Short mmCIF file of C-alpha atoms and ligand atoms in Angstrom, two decimals:
data_model
loop_
_atom_site.label_atom_id
_atom_site.label_comp_id
_atom_site.label_asym_id
_atom_site.label_seq_id
_atom_site.Cartn_x
_atom_site.Cartn_y
_atom_site.Cartn_z
CA MET A 183 0.00 0.00 0.00
CA ASP A 184 1.07 3.60 -0.62
CA PRO A 185 2.34 4.70 2.83
CA THR A 186 0.89 8.22 2.32
CA VAL A 187 -2.66 6.83 2.59
CA ASP A 188 -2.05 4.42 5.48
CA PRO A 189 -5.14 4.84 7.74
CA ALA A 190 -2.85 4.59 10.79
CA LEU A 191 -0.80 7.59 9.67
CA ARG A 192 -1.13 10.67 11.88
CA SER A 193 0.39 14.11 12.03
CA PHE A 194 2.00 15.90 14.98
CA LEU A 195 -0.68 18.57 14.50
CA ASP A 196 -4.09 18.06 16.07
CA ILE A 197 -6.47 17.31 13.19
CA ALA A 198 -10.22 16.85 13.66
CA PRO A 199 -11.03 13.25 12.65
CA ASP A 200 -14.07 14.29 10.59
CA GLY A 201 -12.29 17.12 8.77
CA ASP A 202 -11.65 17.30 5.02
CA PHE A 203 -7.88 17.52 5.23
CA PRO A 204 -6.20 14.73 7.24
CA ILE A 205 -2.55 13.85 6.59
CA GLN A 206 -3.76 11.23 4.08
CA ASN A 207 -5.21 13.97 1.84
CA LEU A 208 -2.64 16.78 1.41
CA PRO A 209 -4.32 18.57 -1.52
CA TYR A 210 -2.34 21.30 -3.28
CA GLY A 211 -3.37 24.91 -3.75
CA VAL A 212 -2.03 28.41 -4.32
CA PHE A 213 -2.41 30.98 -1.55
CA ARG A 214 -1.30 34.27 -0.02
CA PRO A 215 -0.58 33.92 3.72
CA GLN A 216 -1.52 37.60 4.29
CA PRO A 217 -2.87 40.31 2.00
CA GLY A 218 -0.01 41.63 -0.14
CA ASP A 219 2.17 38.51 0.26
CA ALA A 220 3.45 36.81 -2.87
CA PRO A 221 1.32 33.81 -3.86
CA ARG A 222 2.94 30.41 -3.38
CA VAL A 223 2.07 26.71 -3.35
CA GLY A 224 0.64 25.16 -0.21
CA ALA A 225 -0.98 21.97 1.02
CA ALA A 226 -4.04 21.80 3.29
CA LEU A 227 -3.65 20.01 6.63
CA GLY A 228 -6.53 20.32 9.09
CA ASP A 229 -7.20 24.02 9.65
CA TRP A 230 -3.70 24.88 8.48
CA ILE A 231 -1.94 25.50 5.20
CA VAL A 232 1.56 24.08 4.89
CA ASP A 233 3.72 26.64 3.06
CA LEU A 234 5.57 24.45 0.57
CA ALA A 235 7.67 27.36 -0.72
CA VAL A 236 9.35 27.62 2.69
CA LEU A 237 9.99 23.87 2.80
CA GLU A 238 11.48 23.96 -0.70
CA GLU A 239 13.68 26.94 0.12
CA ARG A 240 15.02 25.14 3.21
CA GLY A 241 15.84 22.10 1.11
CA LEU A 242 13.29 19.97 2.99
CA LEU A 243 11.16 19.39 -0.11
CA GLN A 244 12.79 18.66 -3.43
CA VAL A 245 11.06 18.35 -6.76
CA PRO A 246 13.28 15.92 -8.67
CA ASP A 247 14.55 16.68 -12.17
CA VAL A 248 13.28 20.25 -12.28
CA ALA A 249 15.67 23.22 -12.15
CA GLY A 250 14.81 26.23 -9.99
CA PRO A 251 12.00 26.77 -7.52
CA VAL A 252 8.77 24.94 -8.32
CA LEU A 253 6.76 25.70 -5.18
CA ALA A 254 7.67 29.35 -4.59
CA ARG A 255 5.53 30.13 -7.63
CA PRO A 256 2.09 31.73 -8.01
CA THR A 257 0.81 28.65 -9.84
CA LEU A 258 0.82 24.86 -9.67
CA GLY A 259 1.73 24.81 -13.38
CA PRO A 260 5.41 23.83 -12.99
CA LEU A 261 4.55 21.06 -10.51
CA MET A 262 1.79 19.82 -12.84
CA ALA A 263 4.26 19.74 -15.74
CA ALA A 264 6.85 17.86 -13.66
CA GLY A 265 4.91 14.60 -14.10
CA PRO A 266 3.81 11.67 -11.97
CA ALA A 267 7.23 10.56 -10.68
CA ALA A 268 7.85 14.07 -9.31
CA TRP A 269 4.33 14.22 -7.80
CA ARG A 270 4.96 10.93 -6.02
CA ALA A 271 8.34 12.12 -4.72
CA VAL A 272 6.95 15.43 -3.39
CA ARG A 273 3.98 13.77 -1.73
CA THR A 274 6.17 11.14 -0.08
CA GLN A 275 8.59 13.77 1.30
CA LEU A 276 5.74 15.99 2.52
CA SER A 277 3.86 13.13 4.17
CA ARG A 278 7.03 12.10 6.00
CA LEU A 279 7.77 15.66 7.22
CA LEU A 280 4.29 15.94 8.75
CA ARG A 281 4.22 12.56 10.53
CA HIS A 282 3.88 12.48 14.32
CA ASP A 283 7.18 10.58 14.66
CA GLU A 284 9.30 12.82 12.40
CA PRO A 285 11.15 15.50 14.44
CA THR A 286 12.53 17.79 11.66
CA LEU A 287 9.54 20.09 11.59
CA ARG A 288 7.77 18.94 14.74
CA ASP A 289 10.58 20.00 17.06
CA ASP A 290 11.65 23.22 15.33
CA VAL A 291 9.32 25.86 16.72
CA ALA A 292 10.78 28.71 14.65
CA LEU A 293 10.44 26.75 11.43
CA ARG A 294 6.92 25.65 12.30
CA ASP A 295 5.98 29.29 12.75
CA GLN A 296 7.02 29.97 9.18
CA VAL A 297 5.62 26.84 7.61
CA PHE A 298 2.11 26.63 9.09
CA VAL A 299 -0.35 29.33 8.07
CA TRP A 300 -3.77 29.52 9.70
CA ALA A 301 -6.08 28.80 6.75
CA ALA A 302 -8.76 31.27 7.86
CA ASP A 303 -6.22 34.12 7.50
CA ALA A 304 -5.04 33.15 4.03
CA GLU A 305 -6.40 34.02 0.62
CA LEU A 306 -6.83 31.07 -1.73
CA LEU A 307 -6.31 31.68 -5.44
CA LEU A 308 -6.89 29.81 -8.70
CA PRO A 309 -4.50 26.83 -8.64
CA CYS A 310 -3.00 27.56 -12.07
CA ALA A 311 -3.38 29.47 -15.31
CA ILE A 312 -6.01 27.42 -17.14
CA GLY A 313 -5.24 27.34 -20.85
CA ASP A 314 -8.25 25.34 -21.94
CA TYR A 315 -11.41 24.11 -20.28
CA THR A 316 -13.51 21.23 -21.58
CA ASP A 317 -16.79 20.10 -20.08
CA PHE A 318 -18.30 16.67 -20.66
CA TYR A 319 -21.78 15.23 -20.19
CA ALA A 320 -20.78 11.98 -18.55
CA SER A 321 -23.75 11.35 -16.23
CA ARG A 322 -26.22 9.30 -18.22
CA HIS A 323 -28.98 10.07 -15.74
CA HIS A 324 -28.38 13.80 -16.24
CA ALA A 325 -28.25 13.47 -20.03
CA GLU A 326 -31.50 11.48 -20.15
CA HIS A 327 -33.28 13.85 -17.79
CA VAL A 328 -32.15 17.07 -19.50
CA GLY A 329 -32.80 15.53 -22.92
CA ARG A 330 -36.34 14.72 -21.87
CA ILE A 331 -36.91 18.29 -20.58
CA PHE A 332 -35.44 20.01 -23.69
CA ARG A 333 -36.44 17.58 -26.45
CA GLY A 334 -39.03 15.17 -25.09
CA ALA A 335 -38.83 11.51 -24.06
CA GLN A 336 -38.46 10.17 -27.61
CA ALA A 337 -35.22 12.06 -28.29
CA ALA A 338 -33.90 12.23 -24.72
CA LEU A 339 -30.61 10.34 -25.12
CA PRO A 340 -28.60 11.07 -28.28
CA PRO A 341 -27.79 7.87 -30.22
CA GLN A 342 -24.01 8.26 -29.77
CA TYR A 343 -24.31 8.54 -25.99
CA PRO A 344 -23.25 4.97 -25.06
CA HIS A 345 -20.45 5.06 -27.67
CA LEU A 346 -18.50 8.20 -26.81
CA PRO A 347 -18.19 10.75 -24.00
CA ILE A 348 -20.00 13.85 -25.28
CA GLY A 349 -18.28 17.14 -24.45
CA TYR A 350 -17.74 20.69 -25.62
CA HIS A 351 -14.89 23.16 -25.50
CA GLY A 352 -15.70 25.60 -22.73
CA ARG A 353 -14.31 28.99 -21.83
CA ALA A 354 -11.16 29.09 -19.66
CA SER A 355 -11.04 32.88 -19.16
CA SER A 356 -14.12 32.89 -16.95
CA VAL A 357 -13.07 30.06 -14.62
CA VAL A 358 -12.91 31.61 -11.14
CA VAL A 359 -11.92 30.39 -7.71
CA SER A 360 -14.51 29.59 -5.05
CA GLY A 361 -15.82 32.72 -3.32
CA THR A 362 -15.82 34.87 -6.44
CA PRO A 363 -19.28 36.50 -6.87
CA ILE A 364 -21.25 35.42 -9.94
CA ARG A 365 -22.91 38.22 -11.90
CA ARG A 366 -26.26 37.17 -13.40
CA PRO A 367 -25.63 37.21 -17.16
CA ARG A 368 -27.73 38.90 -19.80
CA GLY A 369 -28.44 36.97 -22.92
CA GLN A 370 -30.85 36.22 -25.70
CA TYR A 371 -33.68 33.78 -25.15
CA ARG A 372 -37.23 33.14 -26.27
CA PRO A 373 -39.71 33.19 -23.39
CA ALA A 374 -42.21 30.32 -23.32
CA GLY A 375 -45.11 31.02 -25.69
CA ALA A 376 -43.41 34.04 -27.33
CA ASP A 377 -42.75 34.21 -31.07
CA ALA A 378 -39.66 36.40 -30.87
CA PRO A 379 -36.59 36.35 -28.65
CA VAL A 380 -35.70 39.00 -26.08
CA PHE A 381 -32.39 40.17 -24.62
CA GLY A 382 -32.06 40.58 -20.87
CA PRO A 383 -30.98 39.06 -17.56
CA THR A 384 -31.43 35.30 -17.58
CA ARG A 385 -34.54 34.14 -15.75
CA GLU A 386 -33.21 30.61 -15.43
CA LEU A 387 -29.85 30.79 -13.66
CA ASP A 388 -28.75 27.37 -12.47
CA TYR A 389 -25.82 25.61 -10.82
CA GLU A 390 -24.24 22.37 -12.03
CA LEU A 391 -22.60 20.09 -9.46
CA GLU A 392 -19.50 18.70 -11.13
CA VAL A 393 -16.02 17.36 -10.51
CA GLY A 394 -13.12 18.42 -12.73
CA TRP A 395 -9.48 17.44 -13.05
CA PHE A 396 -6.31 19.27 -14.00
CA ILE A 397 -4.02 17.85 -16.65
CA GLY A 398 -0.40 17.21 -15.69
CA ARG A 399 2.23 16.87 -18.40
CA GLY A 400 -0.13 16.82 -21.35
CA ASN A 401 0.55 15.34 -24.78
CA ALA A 402 2.13 16.52 -28.01
CA LEU A 403 -0.10 17.66 -30.86
CA GLY A 404 -0.92 14.66 -33.03
CA GLU A 405 -0.09 12.10 -30.32
CA PRO A 406 -3.22 10.74 -28.64
CA VAL A 407 -3.15 9.59 -25.00
CA ALA A 408 -3.95 5.89 -24.85
CA VAL A 409 -6.64 5.12 -22.29
CA ALA A 410 -4.24 2.90 -20.33
CA ARG A 411 -1.76 5.83 -20.07
CA ALA A 412 -4.42 8.41 -19.20
CA PRO A 413 -4.13 8.00 -15.39
CA HIS A 414 -0.60 9.47 -15.61
CA GLN A 415 -2.10 12.66 -17.06
CA ILE A 416 -4.30 13.50 -14.06
CA PHE A 417 -2.66 15.88 -11.59
CA GLY A 418 -5.70 16.21 -9.34
CA PHE A 419 -9.40 16.83 -8.89
CA VAL A 420 -11.53 19.84 -7.84
CA LEU A 421 -15.21 20.62 -7.41
CA VAL A 422 -16.68 22.56 -10.32
CA ASN A 423 -19.85 24.65 -10.49
CA ASP A 424 -20.63 25.09 -14.17
CA TRP A 425 -23.14 27.94 -13.75
CA SER A 426 -25.72 27.84 -16.56
CA ALA A 427 -28.41 30.13 -17.97
CA ARG A 428 -31.00 27.59 -19.09
CA ASP A 429 -33.19 29.92 -21.16
CA VAL A 430 -30.15 31.15 -23.10
CA GLN A 431 -28.83 27.60 -23.42
CA GLN A 432 -32.11 26.20 -24.69
CA TRP A 433 -32.46 28.89 -27.38
CA GLU A 434 -28.88 28.72 -28.65
CA TYR A 435 -27.58 25.15 -28.24
CA VAL A 436 -28.75 23.54 -31.50
CA PRO A 437 -26.66 22.76 -33.56
CA LEU A 438 -23.26 23.63 -32.04
CA GLY A 439 -23.84 23.21 -28.31
CA PRO A 440 -23.53 25.58 -25.34
CA PHE A 441 -22.15 29.09 -25.87
CA LEU A 442 -23.28 32.15 -23.86
CA GLY A 443 -25.51 29.98 -21.69
CA LYS A 444 -22.38 28.67 -19.97
CA ASN A 445 -19.41 30.91 -20.79
CA PHE A 446 -20.06 33.67 -18.22
CA ALA A 447 -18.60 31.89 -15.16
CA THR A 448 -17.36 28.53 -13.89
CA SER A 449 -16.30 28.19 -10.23
CA VAL A 450 -13.67 25.74 -8.98
CA SER A 451 -12.66 24.78 -5.45
CA PRO A 452 -9.14 25.91 -4.54
CA TRP A 453 -7.72 22.61 -3.21
CA VAL A 454 -6.57 20.08 -5.81
CA VAL A 455 -7.08 16.56 -4.45
CA THR A 456 -4.53 14.11 -5.81
CA PRO A 457 -5.27 10.74 -7.44
CA ALA A 458 -2.95 9.25 -4.78
CA ALA A 459 -5.29 10.42 -2.00
CA LEU A 460 -8.35 9.15 -3.89
CA GLU A 461 -6.84 5.77 -4.77
CA PRO A 462 -8.33 3.91 -1.75
CA PHE A 463 -11.77 5.07 -2.92
CA ARG A 464 -11.53 3.81 -6.48
CA CYS A 465 -14.62 1.76 -7.38
CA PRO A 466 -16.53 0.43 -10.38
CA GLY A 467 -18.71 2.85 -12.33
CA PRO A 468 -21.94 1.88 -14.12
CA ALA A 469 -21.73 -1.12 -16.47
CA GLN A 470 -20.99 0.05 -20.02
CA GLU A 471 -23.31 -1.67 -22.47
CA PRO A 472 -22.62 -1.94 -25.38
CA GLU A 473 -18.91 -2.38 -24.80
CA PRO A 474 -17.07 0.76 -25.95
CA LEU A 475 -14.76 0.71 -28.98
CA PRO A 476 -11.21 -0.55 -28.22
CA TYR A 477 -9.68 2.94 -27.75
CA LEU A 478 -12.11 3.54 -24.85
CA ARG A 479 -11.86 0.13 -23.19
CA THR A 480 -10.45 0.06 -19.67
CA LYS A 481 -9.49 -2.67 -17.23
CA GLY A 482 -10.50 -2.56 -13.58
CA PRO A 483 -12.49 0.01 -11.64
CA GLN A 484 -12.13 3.57 -12.98
CA ALA A 485 -14.68 5.51 -10.91
CA TYR A 486 -14.27 7.13 -7.49
CA ASP A 487 -16.64 6.90 -4.55
CA VAL A 488 -16.94 10.63 -3.81
CA ARG A 489 -20.06 11.86 -2.03
CA LEU A 490 -21.23 15.14 -3.48
CA GLU A 491 -23.59 17.79 -2.14
CA ALA A 492 -24.98 21.13 -3.25
CA GLU A 493 -26.37 23.48 -0.62
CA LEU A 494 -28.37 26.65 -1.16
CA VAL A 495 -28.06 29.55 1.27
CA PRO A 496 -31.03 31.68 0.25
CA ALA A 497 -30.70 35.41 -0.31
CA GLY A 498 -30.98 37.25 3.01
CA GLY A 499 -29.13 34.53 4.89
CA GLY A 500 -32.03 32.15 5.51
CA VAL A 501 -31.78 28.54 6.61
CA PRO A 502 -29.44 26.60 4.28
CA VAL A 503 -31.14 23.86 2.25
CA LEU A 504 -29.43 20.77 0.88
CA LEU A 505 -30.60 20.62 -2.73
CA THR A 506 -28.46 17.77 -4.07
CA ARG A 507 -26.89 14.65 -2.63
CA THR A 508 -25.25 12.33 -5.15
CA ASN A 509 -22.01 10.45 -5.85
CA LEU A 510 -19.27 10.83 -8.45
CA ARG A 511 -19.48 7.10 -9.15
CA GLU A 512 -22.73 7.80 -11.06
CA LEU A 513 -20.72 9.05 -14.08
CA TYR A 514 -21.19 6.67 -17.03
CA TRP A 515 -17.83 7.64 -18.55
CA SER A 516 -14.64 7.70 -16.47
CA PRO A 517 -12.07 10.53 -16.43
CA VAL A 518 -9.51 8.34 -18.24
CA GLN A 519 -11.99 7.57 -21.02
CA MET A 520 -12.72 11.29 -21.37
CA ILE A 521 -8.98 12.02 -21.70
CA ALA A 522 -8.53 9.23 -24.27
CA HIS A 523 -11.49 10.46 -26.29
CA HIS A 524 -10.47 14.14 -26.05
CA THR A 525 -7.04 13.37 -27.50
CA ALA A 526 -8.07 10.54 -29.87
CA GLY A 527 -7.89 12.81 -32.92
CA GLY A 528 -4.53 14.25 -31.88
CA CYS A 529 -5.71 17.23 -29.81
CA ASN A 530 -2.99 18.26 -27.36
CA LEU A 531 -3.73 18.77 -23.68
CA ARG A 532 -1.38 21.08 -21.79
CA PRO A 533 -0.38 21.40 -18.12
CA GLY A 534 -3.17 23.08 -16.18
CA ASP A 535 -5.93 22.35 -18.67
CA LEU A 536 -9.21 21.73 -16.88
CA LEU A 537 -11.55 18.90 -17.85
CA ALA A 538 -14.86 18.39 -16.06
CA GLY A 539 -17.22 15.45 -16.20
CA GLY A 540 -20.48 17.36 -16.38
CA THR A 541 -23.39 17.57 -13.96
CA VAL A 542 -23.40 14.56 -11.65
CA SER A 543 -26.92 13.17 -11.22
CA GLY A 544 -28.28 9.87 -10.03
CA PRO A 545 -31.63 8.44 -11.14
CA PRO A 546 -34.30 11.11 -10.45
CA GLY A 547 -35.99 10.65 -7.08
CA PRO A 548 -39.59 11.42 -6.16
CA PRO A 549 -40.51 15.01 -7.10
CA GLY A 550 -40.37 17.57 -4.30
CA VAL A 551 -38.12 15.55 -1.99
CA LEU A 552 -34.85 17.19 -0.96
CA PRO A 553 -32.00 16.50 -1.12
CA SER A 554 -32.45 15.33 -4.68
CA PRO A 555 -30.04 12.99 -6.48
CA CYS A 556 -30.05 15.50 -9.36
CA GLY A 557 -27.12 17.92 -9.65
CA CYS A 558 -28.93 21.02 -10.97
CA LEU A 559 -32.21 22.91 -10.56
CA LEU A 560 -33.19 22.26 -14.18
CA GLU A 561 -33.68 18.63 -13.22
CA ILE A 562 -34.87 19.13 -9.64
CA THR A 563 -37.66 21.53 -10.63
CA GLU A 564 -38.35 20.07 -14.11
CA ARG A 565 -37.33 23.42 -15.58
CA GLY A 566 -39.35 25.39 -13.07
CA ALA A 567 -42.55 23.31 -13.23
CA LEU A 568 -42.03 22.04 -9.67
CA PRO A 569 -40.35 24.83 -7.66
CA VAL A 570 -38.70 23.84 -4.39
CA ALA A 571 -40.16 25.28 -1.19
CA LEU A 572 -37.64 26.85 1.22
CA PRO A 573 -38.02 27.12 5.01
CA ASP A 574 -38.22 30.94 4.73
CA GLY A 575 -41.52 30.56 2.83
CA THR A 576 -40.07 31.45 -0.57
CA THR A 577 -39.73 29.07 -3.51
CA ARG A 578 -37.07 28.57 -6.16
CA ALA A 579 -37.54 27.43 -9.72
CA PHE A 580 -34.04 28.78 -10.45
CA LEU A 581 -31.49 30.85 -8.52
CA ALA A 582 -32.41 34.29 -7.19
CA ASP A 583 -30.09 37.28 -6.81
CA GLY A 584 -28.32 37.00 -3.47
CA ASP A 585 -28.49 33.21 -3.35
CA THR A 586 -25.29 31.35 -2.47
CA VAL A 587 -24.56 27.85 -3.76
CA ILE A 588 -22.00 25.74 -1.88
CA LEU A 589 -20.68 22.49 -3.35
CA ARG A 590 -18.97 19.93 -1.13
CA GLY A 591 -17.38 16.55 -1.80
CA TYR A 592 -15.68 13.89 0.27
CA CYS A 593 -14.68 10.24 0.38
CA GLU A 594 -15.68 8.59 3.62
CA GLY A 595 -13.20 5.99 4.83
CA PRO A 596 -13.43 3.95 8.04
CA ASP A 597 -10.76 6.08 9.74
CA TYR A 598 -10.59 9.36 7.89
CA ARG A 599 -12.26 11.37 5.16
CA ILE A 600 -10.70 12.77 2.02
CA GLY A 601 -12.50 16.08 1.48
CA PHE A 602 -12.49 18.60 -1.32
CA GLY A 603 -13.38 21.61 0.85
CA GLU A 604 -15.93 23.99 -0.62
CA CYS A 605 -16.79 25.54 -3.94
CA ARG A 606 -19.03 28.52 -3.30
CA GLY A 607 -20.48 31.43 -5.22
CA THR A 608 -23.06 34.12 -4.56
CA VAL A 609 -25.33 35.43 -7.32
CA LEU A 610 -25.20 39.18 -7.94
CA ALA A 611 -27.95 41.07 -9.77
CA ALA A 612 -27.36 41.68 -13.49
CA SER A 613 -25.34 44.82 -14.12
MN1 LIG B 161 -21.66 21.42 -17.23
#
């Protein structure tokens, strides 16, 4: 077993047993310890951030085969590009430094003062410069449900669905870190029953509960990533809220897919959870029938058992409501299949590219019961036909100005949990 995920492992710091960031997790992020400080790479541990730039500078953390500082940088890009052997080496060194029985850091009070930053005081930033963002549609339950709402039951699932992971090239410039306010977009849509379209603030602003992953080394143009090699391309996973304007989307998406309905904002959680930390939670995904073509065939379990939730904090600070509870293992297509398909024609992925699997939904539950297994309001409310009732007496068909959506994800082990932290955003009124 990988010693960095040994359930018996413990740190010399006091870590709450039900927290997101035990020593077995050690997700990477980019942060400023105090306002005005230079951004650098850190790892989350309990309520602390471990300043990896300090450890690198002291020679306590070494990234093999890379010249110059890798961690005293405002981005995870150089670490992502260093590749899986370097990731393993850094994680192993870091895990060892933080163990309860390792004195180097534990017994050096002055060094500890520099290395451990109270997370509540720090500012978390986007983990890297994202060159390209691609979003897939890998939950079959979501695809069937949305297809039924937009096109009717007869045409719900496109015929290619069980043969290839459907995706589209999204917009990287508007990917923002958790906490960034989301301005309600204006756009063109045709109101129900109207003959002509209008232009104005979307009336159907929605969240999408997703998980994304950052690409590590990437591949050369013209050289596809074989599905068996695809695991080596995944640097780590984050929560993704792919905010969507459903009225705009519905009016524009045929024939080329989403455009302004989704390009105004995408939120990501700041902590990048590594495949090493998730490995103990690998599990089978849904059976794939018919068997995919050879370039998409995988051996062994390729899904992850990650519990996912979306919570709404209504405008005005009312009682939070859990809207969605689902699991990442619901995705029909696995991340490695999405990478293999994305690159099958020779498209090059680059370090820091973001791929996301699409809204994660389970089979629709009984209408009106919350939390729902569906990962967006479009599904939960049947595009507004069945608004959800909130404890403050208001209802929601879609998001209102002032609403906050918080996504959470975690793997629950017998002895510890591997958490993703939060991905949150508050809706601002249209400008
Ligand atoms: Mn999406």
